[in-house]
Amino acid sequence: MNVIFFGPPAAGKGTQAKIIQQQYGLQQLSTGDMLREEIAAGTELGKKAKHLMDQGKLVPDKVVIDMIAKRLDSPECAKGVIFDGFPRTVAQAEALDALLAERGKKIDIVMELDVDQDKIIERMKKRAAEEGRSDDNVEALKIRLQQYNDYSAKVLPYYRAQGAVPKINGNKPVEGVTAQITDILAGKVSAPLQVSSGA
Ligand code: ADP
């Protein structure tokens, strides 16, 4: 099963993806996390990406598409993937569809995490204090929200043309958001693919 978590910056996609990864045995693929790993490793790609990320701008489509393409065939992805922060443009969505089709796979469900703007700012500030991400500041967030509206919001109509895109109320506490997601996934699979041993 391949799932996309879609939503504005700091909406909680990564938090939910990690929980669902545990419960369902799906692999989270976060392009943001992959880019931060490149930065931490000091690669050329990381250096170029950091400059754009710090400003809140998107990195080029090809960069993230290539990163995803490289991971899709890894054994962790065998049961399926939760795409988090990807695709962010229609070009990325088209490329993802093509990559999956080449492998006889497809996106099974796209969920939209809907979060109020004041909550987004609140969460971004909390994350800034906890993680110290260099793009978690009000200036960069303004650009990130603008990029979301200019590019990413156009990805929703792309997927709506392929099927229903359920909306999740992302303003609720973490467990309340997870409950909505698992309800939707329950309609897609009869039982969790892998029952969580933890919490
Ligand atoms: P958030 O979901 O909080 O916005 P991410 O960790 O997903 O944070 O992304 C951080 C930054 O990484 C983005 O602002 C952008 O610069 C870059 N990035 C991540 N994913 C993509 C993508 N799919 N396409 C282009 N840029 C991306």
mmCIF file of C-alpha atoms and ligand atoms in Angstrom:
data_model
loop_
_atom_site.group_PDB
_atom_site.id
_atom_site.type_symbol
_atom_site.label_atom_id
_atom_site.label_comp_id
_atom_site.label_asym_id
_atom_site.label_seq_id
_atom_site.Cartn_x
_atom_site.Cartn_y
_atom_site.Cartn_z
ATOM 1 C CA MET A 1 0.000 0.000 0.000
ATOM 2 C CA ASN A 2 1.363 3.392 -0.959
ATOM 3 C CA VAL A 3 0.104 6.439 0.892
ATOM 4 C CA ILE A 4 0.742 10.159 0.531
ATOM 5 C CA PHE A 5 0.458 12.504 3.508
ATOM 6 C CA PHE A 6 -0.183 15.881 2.076
ATOM 7 C CA GLY A 7 -0.394 19.166 3.920
ATOM 8 C CA PRO A 8 1.249 22.497 4.696
ATOM 9 C CA PRO A 9 4.652 22.840 6.373
ATOM 10 C CA ALA A 10 4.741 21.886 10.057
ATOM 11 C CA ALA A 11 1.296 20.257 9.782
ATOM 12 C CA GLY A 12 2.466 17.099 11.537
ATOM 13 C CA LYS A 13 2.983 14.856 8.516
ATOM 14 C CA GLY A 14 6.288 13.498 9.786
ATOM 15 C CA THR A 15 4.887 12.772 13.254
ATOM 16 C CA GLN A 16 1.961 10.834 11.818
ATOM 17 C CA ALA A 17 4.091 9.078 9.185
ATOM 18 C CA LYS A 18 6.383 7.714 11.906
ATOM 19 C CA ILE A 19 3.415 6.359 13.897
ATOM 20 C CA ILE A 20 1.805 4.758 10.847
ATOM 21 C CA GLN A 21 5.159 3.335 9.747
ATOM 22 C CA GLN A 22 5.337 1.505 13.100
ATOM 23 C CA GLN A 23 1.753 0.271 13.024
ATOM 24 C CA TYR A 24 1.528 -0.795 9.393
ATOM 25 C CA GLY A 25 5.095 -1.702 8.465
ATOM 26 C CA LEU A 26 5.109 0.847 5.688
ATOM 27 C CA GLN A 27 8.296 2.822 5.057
ATOM 28 C CA GLN A 28 8.221 6.583 5.573
ATOM 29 C CA LEU A 29 10.031 8.428 2.798
ATOM 30 C CA SER A 30 10.481 12.084 3.711
ATOM 31 C CA THR A 31 12.331 14.168 1.156
ATOM 32 C CA GLY A 32 12.885 16.832 3.833
ATOM 33 C CA ASP A 33 14.599 14.271 6.111
ATOM 34 C CA MET A 34 16.676 12.956 3.189
ATOM 35 C CA LEU A 35 17.808 16.473 2.322
ATOM 36 C CA ARG A 36 18.732 17.165 5.945
ATOM 37 C CA GLU A 37 20.778 13.940 5.923
ATOM 38 C CA GLU A 38 22.622 15.166 2.825
ATOM 39 C CA ILE A 39 23.333 18.450 4.607
ATOM 40 C CA ALA A 40 24.547 16.674 7.740
ATOM 41 C CA ALA A 41 26.832 14.485 5.606
ATOM 42 C CA GLY A 42 28.238 17.606 3.942
ATOM 43 C CA THR A 43 27.573 16.415 0.367
ATOM 44 C CA GLU A 44 27.539 18.726 -2.680
ATOM 45 C CA LEU A 45 23.818 18.106 -3.028
ATOM 46 C CA GLY A 46 23.343 19.008 0.635
ATOM 47 C CA LYS A 47 25.239 22.260 0.263
ATOM 48 C CA LYS A 48 23.112 23.352 -2.692
ATOM 49 C CA ALA A 49 19.877 22.273 -1.015
ATOM 50 C CA LYS A 50 20.657 24.030 2.279
ATOM 51 C CA HIS A 51 20.812 27.408 0.636
ATOM 52 C CA LEU A 52 17.305 26.958 -0.811
ATOM 53 C CA MET A 53 15.827 25.250 2.242
ATOM 54 C CA ASP A 54 17.006 27.955 4.617
ATOM 55 C CA GLN A 55 15.133 30.474 2.509
ATOM 56 C CA GLY A 56 12.009 28.307 2.540
ATOM 57 C CA LYS A 57 12.233 27.652 -1.204
ATOM 58 C CA LEU A 58 11.733 24.291 -2.907
ATOM 59 C CA VAL A 59 14.755 22.388 -4.178
ATOM 60 C CA PRO A 60 14.642 21.428 -7.886
ATOM 61 C CA ASP A 61 12.195 18.665 -8.824
ATOM 62 C CA LYS A 62 14.946 16.477 -10.303
ATOM 63 C CA VAL A 63 16.862 16.399 -7.027
ATOM 64 C CA VAL A 64 13.974 15.038 -4.972
ATOM 65 C CA ILE A 65 12.662 12.751 -7.737
ATOM 66 C CA ASP A 66 16.114 11.117 -8.018
ATOM 67 C CA MET A 67 16.298 10.674 -4.237
ATOM 68 C CA ILE A 68 12.901 8.947 -4.172
ATOM 69 C CA ALA A 69 13.740 6.790 -7.214
ATOM 70 C CA LYS A 70 16.853 5.516 -5.455
ATOM 71 C CA ARG A 71 14.909 4.410 -2.377
ATOM 72 C CA LEU A 72 11.854 2.801 -3.958
ATOM 73 C CA ASP A 73 13.521 -0.546 -4.634
ATOM 74 C CA SER A 74 15.013 -0.954 -1.159
ATOM 75 C CA PRO A 75 13.686 -3.902 0.883
ATOM 76 C CA GLU A 76 12.153 -1.605 3.548
ATOM 77 C CA CYS A 77 9.781 -0.300 0.899
ATOM 78 C CA ALA A 78 8.503 -3.767 -0.062
ATOM 79 C CA LYS A 79 5.261 -3.472 1.934
ATOM 80 C CA GLY A 80 4.644 0.039 0.747
ATOM 81 C CA VAL A 81 5.580 3.617 1.397
ATOM 82 C CA ILE A 82 4.257 6.655 3.199
ATOM 83 C CA PHE A 83 5.351 9.651 1.170
ATOM 84 C CA ASP A 84 5.797 12.662 3.443
ATOM 85 C CA GLY A 85 6.633 16.047 1.945
ATOM 86 C CA PHE A 86 6.692 14.529 -1.535
ATOM 87 C CA PRO A 87 5.299 15.167 -4.119
ATOM 88 C CA ARG A 88 5.267 18.927 -3.628
ATOM 89 C CA THR A 89 4.747 19.937 -7.268
ATOM 90 C CA VAL A 90 2.649 18.515 -10.108
ATOM 91 C CA ALA A 91 5.875 17.562 -11.939
ATOM 92 C CA GLN A 92 6.905 15.511 -8.891
ATOM 93 C CA ALA A 93 3.464 13.872 -8.745
ATOM 94 C CA GLU A 94 3.676 12.894 -12.400
ATOM 95 C CA ALA A 95 7.197 11.546 -11.946
ATOM 96 C CA LEU A 96 6.085 9.516 -8.916
ATOM 97 C CA ASP A 97 3.175 7.996 -10.826
ATOM 98 C CA ALA A 98 5.587 7.000 -13.599
ATOM 99 C CA LEU A 99 8.131 5.506 -11.165
ATOM 100 C CA LEU A 100 5.421 3.440 -9.480
ATOM 101 C CA ALA A 101 3.836 2.367 -12.772
ATOM 102 C CA GLU A 102 7.233 1.059 -13.963
ATOM 103 C CA ARG A 103 7.153 -1.186 -10.900
ATOM 104 C CA GLY A 104 3.542 -2.271 -11.328
ATOM 105 C CA LYS A 105 2.542 -0.156 -8.324
ATOM 106 C CA LYS A 106 0.397 2.894 -7.678
ATOM 107 C CA ILE A 107 -0.639 5.384 -5.038
ATOM 108 C CA ASP A 108 -3.499 3.830 -3.084
ATOM 109 C CA ILE A 109 -4.526 6.801 -1.014
ATOM 110 C CA VAL A 110 -3.736 10.471 -0.615
ATOM 111 C CA MET A 111 -4.739 12.168 2.636
ATOM 112 C CA GLU A 112 -4.808 15.876 3.195
ATOM 113 C CA LEU A 113 -3.790 17.086 6.633
ATOM 114 C CA ASP A 114 -5.731 20.262 7.151
ATOM 115 C CA VAL A 115 -4.300 22.595 9.808
ATOM 116 C CA ASP A 116 -5.159 26.186 10.707
ATOM 117 C CA GLN A 117 -2.503 28.787 10.069
ATOM 118 C CA ASP A 118 -2.169 29.816 13.733
ATOM 119 C CA LYS A 119 -1.608 26.167 14.706
ATOM 120 C CA ILE A 120 1.084 25.862 12.016
ATOM 121 C CA ILE A 121 2.941 28.856 13.436
ATOM 122 C CA GLU A 122 2.585 27.480 16.968
ATOM 123 C CA ARG A 123 3.976 24.050 15.929
ATOM 124 C CA MET A 124 6.792 25.570 13.927
ATOM 125 C CA LYS A 125 7.882 27.629 16.959
ATOM 126 C CA LYS A 126 7.765 24.572 19.206
ATOM 127 C CA ARG A 127 9.839 22.567 16.703
ATOM 128 C CA ALA A 128 12.297 25.443 16.358
ATOM 129 C CA ALA A 129 12.866 25.338 20.104
ATOM 130 C CA GLU A 130 13.162 21.530 20.176
ATOM 131 C CA GLU A 131 15.095 20.741 16.987
ATOM 132 C CA GLY A 132 16.724 24.006 15.960
ATOM 133 C CA ARG A 133 15.958 23.539 12.255
ATOM 134 C CA SER A 134 17.406 26.453 10.307
ATOM 135 C CA ASP A 135 14.228 26.891 8.231
ATOM 136 C CA ASP A 136 11.959 27.063 11.287
ATOM 137 C CA ASN A 137 11.785 30.810 11.607
ATOM 138 C CA VAL A 138 8.980 33.196 10.788
ATOM 139 C CA GLU A 139 10.725 34.604 7.680
ATOM 140 C CA ALA A 140 11.330 31.198 6.066
ATOM 141 C CA LEU A 141 7.924 29.909 7.137
ATOM 142 C CA LYS A 142 6.256 32.786 5.288
ATOM 143 C CA ILE A 143 8.020 31.714 2.084
ATOM 144 C CA ARG A 144 7.284 28.024 2.759
ATOM 145 C CA LEU A 145 3.578 28.758 3.121
ATOM 146 C CA GLN A 146 3.700 30.825 -0.047
ATOM 147 C CA GLN A 147 5.468 27.993 -1.921
ATOM 148 C CA TYR A 148 2.821 25.636 -0.582
ATOM 149 C CA ASN A 149 0.055 27.812 -1.980
ATOM 150 C CA ASP A 150 1.849 28.445 -5.296
ATOM 151 C CA TYR A 151 2.966 24.894 -6.079
ATOM 152 C CA SER A 152 1.880 22.271 -3.623
ATOM 153 C CA ALA A 153 -1.798 23.167 -3.407
ATOM 154 C CA LYS A 154 -1.968 22.356 -7.141
ATOM 155 C CA VAL A 155 -1.011 18.776 -6.369
ATOM 156 C CA LEU A 156 -4.377 18.222 -4.647
ATOM 157 C CA PRO A 157 -6.497 18.720 -7.782
ATOM 158 C CA TYR A 158 -4.067 16.389 -9.586
ATOM 159 C CA TYR A 159 -4.889 13.584 -7.138
ATOM 160 C CA ARG A 160 -8.568 14.490 -6.784
ATOM 161 C CA ALA A 161 -8.827 13.841 -10.510
ATOM 162 C CA GLN A 162 -7.683 10.266 -9.764
ATOM 163 C CA GLY A 163 -9.929 9.608 -6.760
ATOM 164 C CA ALA A 164 -11.153 10.892 -3.419
ATOM 165 C CA VAL A 165 -8.651 12.716 -1.205
ATOM 166 C CA PRO A 166 -9.948 12.469 2.371
ATOM 167 C CA LYS A 167 -9.298 15.452 4.588
ATOM 168 C CA ILE A 168 -7.929 14.901 8.077
ATOM 169 C CA ASN A 169 -8.517 17.461 10.797
ATOM 170 C CA GLY A 170 -4.889 18.061 11.764
ATOM 171 C CA ASN A 171 -5.706 20.590 14.491
ATOM 172 C CA LYS A 172 -6.431 17.821 16.990
ATOM 173 C CA PRO A 173 -3.865 16.319 19.373
ATOM 174 C CA VAL A 174 -1.518 13.711 17.863
ATOM 175 C CA GLU A 175 -3.657 10.679 18.888
ATOM 176 C CA GLY A 176 -6.800 12.264 17.497
ATOM 177 C CA VAL A 177 -5.117 12.796 14.140
ATOM 178 C CA THR A 178 -3.731 9.234 14.117
ATOM 179 C CA ALA A 179 -7.231 7.857 14.842
ATOM 180 C CA GLN A 180 -8.637 9.586 11.757
ATOM 181 C CA ILE A 181 -5.798 8.249 9.599
ATOM 182 C CA THR A 182 -6.118 4.667 10.842
ATOM 183 C CA ASP A 183 -9.880 4.809 10.228
ATOM 184 C CA ILE A 184 -9.226 5.668 6.617
ATOM 185 C CA LEU A 185 -6.507 3.046 6.241
ATOM 186 C CA ALA A 186 -8.816 0.462 7.828
ATOM 187 C CA GLY A 187 -11.126 0.943 4.890
ATOM 188 C CA LYS A 188 -8.210 0.143 2.592
ATOM 189 C CA VAL A 189 -6.755 -2.906 4.363
ATOM 190 C CA SER A 190 -8.670 -5.426 6.449
ATOM 191 C CA ALA A 191 -6.086 -5.520 9.265
ATOM 192 C CA PRO A 192 -2.832 -3.743 10.072
ATOM 193 C CA LEU A 193 -0.060 -5.356 8.055
ATOM 194 C CA GLN A 194 2.086 -5.485 11.152
ATOM 195 C CA VAL A 195 0.774 -4.926 14.650
ATOM 196 C CA SER A 196 2.824 -2.500 16.686
ATOM 197 C CA SER A 197 4.627 -4.032 19.648
ATOM 198 C CA GLY A 198 4.876 -0.695 21.432
ATOM 199 C CA ALA A 199 2.282 1.778 22.781
HETATM 200 P P1 ADP B 1 7.950 20.854 6.234
HETATM 201 O O1 ADP B 1 7.003 19.739 5.926
HETATM 202 O O2 ADP B 1 7.899 21.268 7.652
HETATM 203 O O3 ADP B 1 7.820 22.000 5.277
HETATM 204 P P2 ADP B 1 10.164 19.344 5.118
HETATM 205 O O4 ADP B 1 11.144 18.728 6.012
HETATM 206 O O5 ADP B 1 9.214 18.464 4.388
HETATM 207 O O6 ADP B 1 9.437 20.398 6.037
HETATM 208 O O7 ADP B 1 10.920 20.228 4.004
HETATM 209 C C1 ADP B 1 11.868 21.208 4.343
HETATM 210 C C2 ADP B 1 12.438 21.859 3.067
HETATM 211 O O8 ADP B 1 13.072 20.856 2.248
HETATM 212 C C3 ADP B 1 11.413 22.508 2.131
HETATM 213 O O9 ADP B 1 11.092 23.821 2.502
HETATM 214 C C4 ADP B 1 12.170 22.436 0.789
HETATM 215 O O10 ADP B 1 13.169 23.425 0.701
HETATM 216 C C5 ADP B 1 12.871 21.101 0.846
HETATM 217 N N1 ADP B 1 12.036 20.010 0.289
HETATM 218 C C6 ADP B 1 11.585 18.924 0.966
HETATM 219 N N2 ADP B 1 10.858 18.135 0.158
HETATM 220 C C7 ADP B 1 10.843 18.737 -1.059
HETATM 221 C C8 ADP B 1 10.242 18.427 -2.309
HETATM 222 N N3 ADP B 1 9.500 17.325 -2.466
HETATM 223 N N4 ADP B 1 10.446 19.277 -3.349
HETATM 224 C C9 ADP B 1 11.184 20.367 -3.217
HETATM 225 N N5 ADP B 1 11.769 20.737 -2.068
HETATM 226 C C10 ADP B 1 11.613 19.934 -0.988
#
